[in-house]
Coordinates of C-alpha atoms in Angstrom, one line a residue:
M1 CA -66.2 24.8 -20.6
R2 CA -67.4 27.3 -17.9
G3 CA -65.8 30.4 -16.5
V4 CA -62.3 29.5 -17.8
R5 CA -59.6 32.0 -16.8
K6 CA -55.9 32.2 -17.6
R7 CA -53.4 34.9 -16.8
F8 CA -49.8 35.2 -18.1
G9 CA -48.2 37.7 -15.7
A10 CA -50.0 40.9 -16.2
T11 CA -51.7 39.7 -19.3
V12 CA -55.3 38.3 -19.0
A13 CA -55.6 35.8 -21.8
L14 CA -58.9 34.3 -20.8
D15 CA -61.4 36.1 -18.6
G16 CA -64.3 33.7 -17.8
V17 CA -64.9 32.1 -21.2
D18 CA -67.8 29.7 -21.7
L19 CA -68.0 27.2 -24.6
T20 CA -70.4 24.3 -25.3
V21 CA -69.9 21.9 -28.2
R22 CA -72.1 19.0 -29.0
S23 CA -71.4 15.6 -30.6
G24 CA -71.8 15.6 -34.4
E25 CA -71.4 19.4 -34.5
V26 CA -68.9 21.7 -36.2
H27 CA -68.5 24.7 -33.8
A28 CA -66.7 27.7 -35.1
L29 CA -64.6 29.7 -32.6
V30 CA -63.9 33.1 -34.0
G31 CA -62.3 36.3 -32.9
E32 CA -59.4 38.7 -33.6
N33 CA -55.8 37.8 -33.1
G34 CA -55.1 37.7 -29.4
A35 CA -58.7 37.3 -28.5
G36 CA -57.9 34.0 -26.6
K37 CA -59.0 31.3 -29.1
S38 CA -55.7 29.4 -29.2
T39 CA -55.2 29.7 -25.5
L40 CA -58.7 28.3 -24.8
M41 CA -58.0 25.4 -27.1
K42 CA -54.6 24.7 -25.4
V43 CA -56.6 24.5 -22.1
L44 CA -59.0 22.1 -23.7
S45 CA -56.2 19.9 -25.2
G46 CA -54.2 19.8 -21.9
A47 CA -51.2 22.0 -23.1
I48 CA -52.1 24.7 -20.6
R49 CA -53.7 24.5 -17.1
P50 CA -56.4 27.1 -16.4
D51 CA -56.3 29.3 -13.3
A52 CA -60.0 28.9 -12.8
G53 CA -63.1 27.4 -14.4
T54 CA -64.6 23.9 -15.0
M55 CA -64.7 21.5 -17.9
T56 CA -66.9 18.4 -18.6
L57 CA -66.4 15.9 -21.4
F58 CA -69.4 13.8 -22.3
G59 CA -71.0 14.7 -18.9
A60 CA -68.0 13.7 -16.8
P61 CA -65.6 16.1 -15.0
Y62 CA -62.6 16.8 -17.3
R63 CA -59.2 18.3 -16.2
P64 CA -56.3 17.0 -18.4
H65 CA -52.8 17.3 -16.9
S66 CA -51.0 17.0 -20.3
P67 CA -51.7 16.6 -24.0
Q68 CA -51.2 12.9 -23.6
T69 CA -54.0 12.6 -21.0
A70 CA -56.3 14.7 -23.2
R71 CA -55.6 12.5 -26.2
A72 CA -56.3 9.4 -24.1
A73 CA -59.6 11.0 -23.2
G74 CA -60.4 11.5 -26.9
V75 CA -59.4 15.1 -27.4
S76 CA -57.1 15.8 -30.4
I77 CA -55.8 19.1 -31.7
V78 CA -54.2 20.4 -34.9
Y79 CA -52.3 23.5 -34.0
Q80 CA -52.1 26.6 -36.2
E81 CA -48.3 26.4 -36.1
L82 CA -47.1 23.0 -37.2
N83 CA -45.3 20.6 -34.8
L84 CA -43.6 18.1 -37.0
A85 CA -40.3 16.3 -36.9
T86 CA -39.2 17.1 -40.4
H87 CA -36.4 14.5 -40.5
L88 CA -38.9 11.7 -39.9
T89 CA -41.2 10.2 -42.4
V90 CA -44.9 10.9 -42.9
E91 CA -45.8 7.6 -41.2
Q92 CA -43.4 8.3 -38.3
N93 CA -44.9 11.7 -37.7
I94 CA -48.4 10.5 -37.7
T95 CA -47.7 7.8 -35.1
L96 CA -45.3 9.9 -33.0
G97 CA -46.3 9.4 -29.3
I98 CA -48.8 6.6 -30.0
E99 CA -46.4 4.0 -31.3
R100 CA -47.3 0.4 -30.4
H101 CA -44.6 -1.8 -29.1
A102 CA -43.8 -5.3 -27.8
A103 CA -41.2 -5.9 -25.2
G104 CA -39.9 -2.3 -25.7
V105 CA -39.6 -2.8 -29.5
I106 CA -41.7 -0.5 -31.7
R107 CA -44.0 -2.2 -34.2
P108 CA -43.9 0.2 -37.1
G109 CA -46.6 -1.6 -39.1
A110 CA -49.2 -1.6 -36.3
H111 CA -51.0 1.5 -37.5
R112 CA -50.5 1.2 -41.2
R113 CA -54.1 0.1 -42.1
R114 CA -55.5 3.1 -40.2
I115 CA -52.9 5.5 -41.7
A116 CA -53.7 4.2 -45.2
E117 CA -57.4 4.8 -44.5
V118 CA -56.9 8.4 -43.2
L119 CA -54.5 9.3 -46.1
G120 CA -57.1 7.9 -48.5
W121 CA -59.6 10.3 -47.0
L122 CA -57.3 13.3 -47.6
D123 CA -56.5 12.0 -51.2
Q124 CA -53.3 13.9 -51.6
P125 CA -50.7 12.1 -53.8
E126 CA -47.9 14.0 -52.1
L127 CA -48.5 12.1 -48.8
V128 CA -46.4 9.0 -49.2
P129 CA -45.9 7.2 -45.9
W130 CA -42.2 6.6 -46.3
L131 CA -41.3 10.1 -47.5
Q132 CA -39.5 12.5 -45.2
V133 CA -41.7 15.4 -44.1
R134 CA -39.0 17.9 -44.9
R135 CA -39.5 17.1 -48.6
L136 CA -43.2 18.1 -48.4
S137 CA -44.7 21.4 -49.4
P138 CA -46.3 23.6 -46.6
A139 CA -49.7 22.2 -47.7
G140 CA -48.4 18.7 -47.4
R141 CA -47.1 19.3 -44.0
Q142 CA -50.4 20.8 -42.9
L143 CA -52.2 17.6 -44.1
V144 CA -49.7 15.4 -42.1
E145 CA -50.8 17.3 -38.9
I146 CA -54.4 16.7 -39.8
A147 CA -53.8 13.0 -40.5
R148 CA -52.0 12.7 -37.1
A149 CA -55.1 14.0 -35.3
L150 CA -57.5 11.8 -37.3
V151 CA -55.6 8.5 -36.8
T152 CA -56.3 8.5 -33.1
D153 CA -60.1 8.1 -33.4
A154 CA -60.7 11.3 -31.5
R155 CA -64.1 12.1 -30.1
V156 CA -63.4 15.9 -29.9
L157 CA -61.3 17.3 -32.8
I158 CA -59.8 20.8 -32.6
L159 CA -58.8 22.4 -35.9
D160 CA -56.9 25.7 -35.5
E161 CA -56.5 27.4 -38.9
P162 CA -56.4 24.0 -40.7
T163 CA -56.6 25.5 -44.2
S164 CA -54.1 28.3 -43.9
S165 CA -51.7 26.5 -46.3
L166 CA -54.2 24.5 -48.4
G167 CA -55.4 25.1 -51.9
L168 CA -59.0 24.8 -53.1
A169 CA -58.9 21.1 -53.9
D170 CA -57.3 20.2 -50.5
I171 CA -59.9 22.3 -48.7
A172 CA -62.7 20.6 -50.4
R173 CA -61.3 17.2 -49.4
L174 CA -60.8 18.3 -45.8
F175 CA -64.4 19.5 -45.7
A176 CA -65.5 16.1 -46.9
V177 CA -63.5 14.5 -44.1
I178 CA -65.1 16.9 -41.5
R179 CA -68.6 15.9 -42.7
R180 CA -67.7 12.3 -42.5
L181 CA -66.5 12.8 -38.9
K182 CA -69.8 14.7 -38.1
S183 CA -71.8 11.7 -39.3
E184 CA -69.7 9.6 -36.8
N185 CA -70.7 12.0 -33.9
V186 CA -67.3 13.6 -33.5
A187 CA -67.4 17.1 -32.0
I188 CA -65.3 19.5 -34.0
V189 CA -64.1 22.9 -32.9
Y190 CA -63.1 24.9 -36.0
I191 CA -61.0 28.1 -35.8
S192 CA -60.5 30.1 -39.0
H193 CA -60.2 33.7 -40.1
F194 CA -61.8 32.8 -43.5
L195 CA -65.4 33.7 -42.9
E196 CA -66.6 32.0 -46.1
E197 CA -65.2 28.7 -44.8
I198 CA -66.9 29.2 -41.5
Q199 CA -70.3 29.9 -43.2
N200 CA -69.8 26.8 -45.3
I201 CA -68.8 24.2 -42.7
A202 CA -69.9 25.3 -39.2
D203 CA -73.3 24.6 -37.5
Y204 CA -72.8 27.0 -34.5
Y205 CA -70.3 29.7 -33.6
T206 CA -68.9 31.4 -30.5
V207 CA -67.2 34.8 -30.6
L208 CA -64.3 35.7 -28.3
R209 CA -63.1 39.3 -27.8
D210 CA -60.4 40.3 -25.3
G211 CA -60.5 37.0 -23.6
R212 CA -64.3 37.0 -23.1
T213 CA -67.3 35.2 -24.7
V214 CA -69.3 38.0 -26.3
A215 CA -71.7 36.3 -28.8
G216 CA -72.7 33.0 -30.3
G217 CA -75.5 31.0 -31.8
P218 CA -76.6 29.0 -34.9
M219 CA -74.4 29.9 -38.0
H220 CA -77.5 30.3 -40.2
A221 CA -78.7 33.2 -38.0
T222 CA -75.7 35.4 -38.8
T223 CA -73.8 36.8 -41.7
P224 CA -70.1 37.5 -42.5
A225 CA -70.7 41.2 -41.8
G226 CA -72.4 40.3 -38.5
L227 CA -69.5 38.1 -37.5
V228 CA -67.0 40.8 -38.2
E229 CA -69.0 43.3 -36.2
Q230 CA -69.2 40.9 -33.2
M231 CA -65.5 40.1 -33.4
I232 CA -64.2 43.7 -33.4
G233 CA -67.0 45.4 -31.5
R234 CA -67.7 47.9 -34.4
R235 CA -68.6 48.0 -38.0
L236 CA -65.8 47.4 -40.6
D237 CA -66.9 49.5 -43.6
D238 CA -64.4 48.1 -46.1
L239 CA -62.7 44.7 -46.1
F240 CA -60.3 45.8 -48.9
P241 CA -59.5 49.5 -48.3
R242 CA -57.8 51.1 -51.3
V243 CA -55.3 53.9 -50.9
P244 CA -55.0 56.0 -54.1
H245 CA -51.7 55.3 -55.9
A246 CA -50.3 55.8 -59.4
V247 CA -48.4 53.1 -61.3
G248 CA -45.1 54.5 -62.3
T249 CA -41.9 53.5 -64.1
P250 CA -40.7 49.9 -64.4
L251 CA -38.7 48.7 -61.4
L252 CA -38.1 45.0 -61.8
H253 CA -38.1 42.7 -64.8
V254 CA -38.1 38.9 -64.3
Q255 CA -37.7 36.4 -67.1
Q256 CA -37.6 32.7 -66.5
S257 CA -37.2 29.9 -69.0
T258 CA -37.5 26.1 -68.5
G259 CA -36.5 23.6 -71.1
G260 CA -36.0 26.3 -73.7
T261 CA -39.5 27.7 -73.3
N262 CA -40.6 30.8 -71.6
A263 CA -42.1 30.1 -68.1
A264 CA -42.4 33.6 -66.7
D265 CA -41.9 37.1 -68.2
V266 CA -43.2 39.9 -65.9
T267 CA -42.4 43.5 -65.2
L268 CA -43.2 45.2 -61.9
H269 CA -43.6 49.0 -61.7
R270 CA -43.2 51.5 -59.0
G271 CA -46.5 52.2 -57.2
E272 CA -48.0 48.9 -58.3
I273 CA -49.5 45.9 -56.5
L274 CA -49.1 42.9 -58.8
G275 CA -50.9 39.7 -57.7
L276 CA -49.8 36.2 -58.5
A277 CA -52.8 33.8 -58.5
G278 CA -52.7 30.0 -58.7
L279 CA -53.3 26.8 -56.9
V280 CA -51.0 25.5 -54.1
G281 CA -48.0 23.8 -55.9
S282 CA -48.3 25.9 -59.1
G283 CA -45.0 27.5 -58.6
R284 CA -46.0 31.0 -57.2
S285 CA -43.9 30.7 -54.1
E286 CA -41.0 29.1 -55.9
L287 CA -40.8 32.1 -58.3
L288 CA -40.7 34.6 -55.4
R289 CA -38.0 32.6 -53.7
A290 CA -36.0 32.4 -56.9
I291 CA -36.2 36.2 -57.3
F292 CA -34.9 36.5 -53.8
G293 CA -32.1 34.0 -54.3
L294 CA -33.4 31.3 -52.1
R295 CA -34.1 28.7 -54.8
H296 CA -32.0 27.6 -57.7
D297 CA -33.4 25.1 -60.3
R298 CA -30.7 23.8 -62.6
K299 CA -33.4 23.0 -65.2
S300 CA -34.5 26.6 -65.5
R301 CA -32.8 29.9 -66.2
L302 CA -33.7 33.0 -64.4
R303 CA -32.8 36.6 -65.3
V304 CA -33.6 39.4 -62.9
A305 CA -33.1 43.0 -63.9
H306 CA -33.6 45.5 -61.1
L307 CA -34.5 48.7 -62.9
S308 CA -33.5 51.7 -60.9
G309 CA -32.3 54.4 -63.3
A310 CA -30.2 52.0 -65.5
R311 CA -30.8 48.4 -66.2
R312 CA -28.8 46.0 -64.0
N313 CA -28.8 42.3 -64.7
E314 CA -28.1 40.0 -61.9
P315 CA -27.0 36.6 -63.2
A316 CA -26.1 35.2 -59.8
I317 CA -28.7 36.1 -57.1
S318 CA -28.4 35.7 -53.4
P319 CA -30.6 36.9 -50.5
A320 CA -27.9 39.4 -49.4
R321 CA -27.6 40.8 -53.0
A322 CA -31.4 41.0 -53.3
L323 CA -31.7 42.9 -50.0
R324 CA -28.9 45.3 -51.1
A325 CA -30.8 45.8 -54.4
G326 CA -33.9 46.7 -52.5
R327 CA -35.9 43.5 -52.7
G328 CA -37.4 41.9 -49.6
L329 CA -39.3 38.6 -49.1
L330 CA -42.0 37.8 -46.6
S331 CA -41.9 34.0 -46.5
E332 CA -45.2 32.0 -46.1
D333 CA -43.4 29.9 -43.5
R334 CA -43.0 32.6 -40.8
Q335 CA -41.8 30.3 -38.0
S336 CA -39.0 28.6 -39.8
E337 CA -37.9 31.4 -42.1
G338 CA -39.5 34.7 -41.1
L339 CA -38.8 35.0 -37.4
A340 CA -36.3 34.2 -34.6
L341 CA -38.9 32.9 -32.2
A342 CA -36.6 32.9 -29.1
R343 CA -35.7 36.5 -29.6
S344 CA -37.7 39.6 -28.6
L345 CA -40.0 41.7 -30.8
A346 CA -37.4 44.4 -30.8
D347 CA -34.7 42.1 -32.1
N348 CA -37.0 40.6 -34.8
L349 CA -38.2 44.0 -36.0
T350 CA -34.8 45.7 -36.2
L351 CA -31.9 43.1 -36.6
S352 CA -31.9 43.2 -40.4
R353 CA -31.3 47.0 -40.4
L354 CA -29.5 48.4 -37.4
G355 CA -27.6 51.2 -39.1
P356 CA -30.1 54.0 -38.3
L357 CA -30.3 52.8 -34.7
A358 CA -26.6 53.2 -34.0
F359 CA -24.5 56.2 -33.1
A360 CA -20.7 56.3 -33.7
G361 CA -20.7 52.5 -34.3
W362 CA -22.6 51.7 -31.1
L363 CA -26.1 50.4 -31.0
N364 CA -28.5 52.6 -29.1
P365 CA -31.0 50.5 -27.1
R366 CA -33.3 53.4 -26.7
R367 CA -33.5 53.9 -30.5
V368 CA -34.1 50.2 -30.9
A369 CA -37.0 50.2 -28.4
R370 CA -38.4 53.4 -29.9
A371 CA -38.4 51.9 -33.4
A372 CA -39.9 48.7 -32.2
R373 CA -42.7 50.5 -30.4
D374 CA -43.3 52.5 -33.5
W375 CA -43.9 49.4 -35.6
I376 CA -46.0 47.8 -32.8
G377 CA -48.2 50.8 -32.9
R378 CA -48.4 51.0 -36.7
L379 CA -49.5 47.4 -37.2
N380 CA -51.4 47.2 -33.9
I381 CA -49.4 44.2 -32.7
R382 CA -50.9 42.8 -29.4
T383 CA -47.9 42.4 -27.1
R384 CA -46.7 43.3 -23.6
G385 CA -43.9 45.3 -25.1
P386 CA -40.8 45.3 -27.3
E387 CA -39.0 42.8 -25.0
Q388 CA -41.6 40.1 -25.2
R389 CA -40.5 36.9 -27.0
V390 CA -42.1 36.5 -30.4
A391 CA -42.8 32.8 -29.6
D392 CA -45.3 34.0 -27.0
L393 CA -47.4 35.9 -29.5
S394 CA -50.5 34.5 -31.3
G395 CA -49.9 33.4 -34.9
G396 CA -51.5 36.4 -36.4
N397 CA -49.4 38.8 -34.3
Q398 CA -46.3 36.8 -35.3
Q399 CA -47.2 37.4 -38.9
K400 CA -47.5 41.2 -38.2
V401 CA -44.0 41.1 -36.7
A402 CA -42.6 39.4 -39.8
L403 CA -44.2 42.0 -42.0
A404 CA -43.0 44.9 -39.9
R405 CA -39.4 43.6 -40.1
L406 CA -39.7 43.8 -43.9
L407 CA -41.1 47.4 -43.7
H408 CA -38.4 48.4 -41.3
H409 CA -35.8 47.3 -43.8
D410 CA -37.3 49.9 -46.2
V411 CA -36.9 47.9 -49.4
D412 CA -38.3 49.2 -52.7
I413 CA -39.8 45.9 -53.7
L414 CA -41.9 43.9 -51.2
M415 CA -42.4 40.3 -52.3
L416 CA -45.3 39.1 -50.0
D417 CA -46.1 35.3 -49.9
E418 CA -49.5 34.9 -48.2
P419 CA -49.1 38.0 -46.0
T420 CA -52.5 37.6 -44.3
R421 CA -52.1 33.9 -43.4
G422 CA -53.6 33.4 -39.9
V423 CA -54.5 37.1 -39.6
D424 CA -58.0 38.3 -38.5
V425 CA -60.4 40.3 -40.7
A426 CA -59.7 43.7 -39.1
S427 CA -55.9 43.1 -39.3
K428 CA -56.2 42.0 -42.9
A429 CA -57.9 45.3 -43.8
Q430 CA -55.1 47.1 -42.0
I431 CA -52.4 45.2 -43.9
F432 CA -54.2 46.0 -47.2
E433 CA -54.2 49.7 -46.3
L434 CA -50.5 49.5 -45.4
M435 CA -49.8 47.9 -48.8
G436 CA -51.7 50.8 -50.5
R437 CA -49.6 53.3 -48.6
C438 CA -46.4 51.6 -49.7
A439 CA -47.6 51.7 -53.3
A440 CA -48.5 55.4 -52.9
A441 CA -45.0 56.0 -51.6
G442 CA -43.6 54.5 -54.9
K443 CA -42.8 51.0 -53.6
A444 CA -43.7 48.0 -55.7
I445 CA -45.5 44.9 -54.3
L446 CA -45.5 41.4 -55.7
L447 CA -48.3 39.6 -53.8
V448 CA -48.9 35.8 -53.7
S449 CA -52.3 34.9 -52.2
S450 CA -54.5 31.8 -52.2
S451 CA -57.5 34.1 -51.7
F452 CA -58.9 35.2 -55.1
P453 CA -61.3 37.8 -53.5
E454 CA -58.2 39.2 -51.8
L455 CA -56.3 39.5 -55.1
L456 CA -59.3 41.1 -56.8
G457 CA -59.8 43.5 -54.0
V458 CA -56.3 44.9 -53.6
C459 CA -54.2 44.4 -56.8
D460 CA -53.7 46.6 -59.8
R461 CA -52.8 43.7 -62.1
I462 CA -53.0 39.9 -61.7
A463 CA -51.2 37.1 -63.4
V464 CA -52.0 33.4 -63.0
M465 CA -49.4 30.6 -62.4
Y466 CA -50.3 27.2 -63.8
R467 CA -47.8 24.3 -63.4
G468 CA -44.8 26.5 -63.3
R469 CA -45.9 28.9 -66.1
L470 CA -47.0 32.4 -65.6
S471 CA -49.7 34.0 -67.8
A472 CA -49.5 37.5 -69.1
S473 CA -50.8 39.9 -66.4
R474 CA -54.0 41.8 -66.9
P475 CA -55.7 44.6 -65.0
A476 CA -57.5 43.3 -62.0
H477 CA -60.9 44.6 -63.2
E478 CA -60.7 42.3 -66.2
W479 CA -60.7 39.2 -63.9
T480 CA -63.5 37.7 -61.9
E481 CA -63.2 35.1 -59.2
H482 CA -64.6 32.5 -61.6
S483 CA -62.1 33.3 -64.3
L484 CA -59.2 33.2 -61.9
I485 CA -60.3 29.8 -60.6
A486 CA -60.7 28.5 -64.2
A487 CA -57.2 29.8 -65.2
A488 CA -55.6 28.5 -62.1
A489 CA -57.1 25.0 -62.6
S490 CA -56.8 24.7 -66.3
G491 CA -54.2 27.2 -67.5
R492 CA -56.7 28.7 -70.0
E493 CA -56.9 32.4 -69.8
T494 CA -60.6 33.2 -70.0
A495 CA -62.1 36.5 -69.0

């Protein structure tokens, strides 16, 4: 790709980008949210036509008119935001758009041998070909997207944040698949904000900043700190900034029993960041959703006491009651549950709490716009303005909007499920600092994260979930990354 340019109205998304990827190579494409990475890959995959620039594929001129023509040429992409038909089965989603047919009748079994081979590579028991995708976990859905790209025998494979919803075991299996594809001379473009992953899997890297190519080279010639400096154009002194805060009085007590045995018993205090560690599928997200009233398991009993002055038990929980009680949830599935994609930033940021923006019962548009601009500035959301559609933002900036909405609601308890998913390194540091400020202001934070260094870097206490059971919490300094992994994988609490 040479001199690729793309403008959306007044916004210059790509300003003369160059990128070269060789067969049998994993090439990391890195940069901050809004740097142009996903736009560049949409140009490569035929989803967007560039305004200028040239592309060659295996030495021949390449200018795809659609994703279908790109796929036919051997270019396949796994987008950061999933594009699945959840009412269809795993097999139907994998073959969607490439179905084989005879006399207009689809032959459903034509790809089954290849599908079985690809699913065998991924080695995930959850991926049953006849199962509807809506029944899968976020990690399972991510793997369906990856399987759909692999089944087409692509010569160029683009992976945009492929591990954002995966646990350690699934990441290890995916990396094994990537190495297999390398040995078969497939060219792989790998986008991720997890620098340790990039160091592990990539051979070369290219850095984008503000729509331009600013650096690149062999991966062994740089360091994570060097990558960060190239991405943001300055040094980032602290990946996990800590704002001084004091743990105060108890604010929330949660007790859950399953089959007559205690599954979770935890108390959250004012001014505290409590981390929930565990593998994907261990039950961390399910516990947060239950506390918020989004999940009800008849086999288990949940008691939530919101402690604000006097104890108040809540035997029947709903999201509306949880919000009124001062509990807010940031879902890990921002597109389906966290955002109204067709609405503007201003709407998404303010709709859940319009009272302060109204006067005499009438909504004041100026106040709405002012509040939206305030949150845009606080979280450094890259946007054309409050009226831009959220669907037009990069994934990381969408995540910032979802978080800003929760902060605008001004809840006492923030339940954050993977808040830094798809967010660049500098923005992660900003979110951690924001969490520290919330704790310093007396708010309580319940944090679910698949990144153990993240939990160790920002939390006051950490508890580990293993197969639906939550360990007793311990101060973060008593844990190590090794002990967290051991506890998450085996359930044994070893220091």
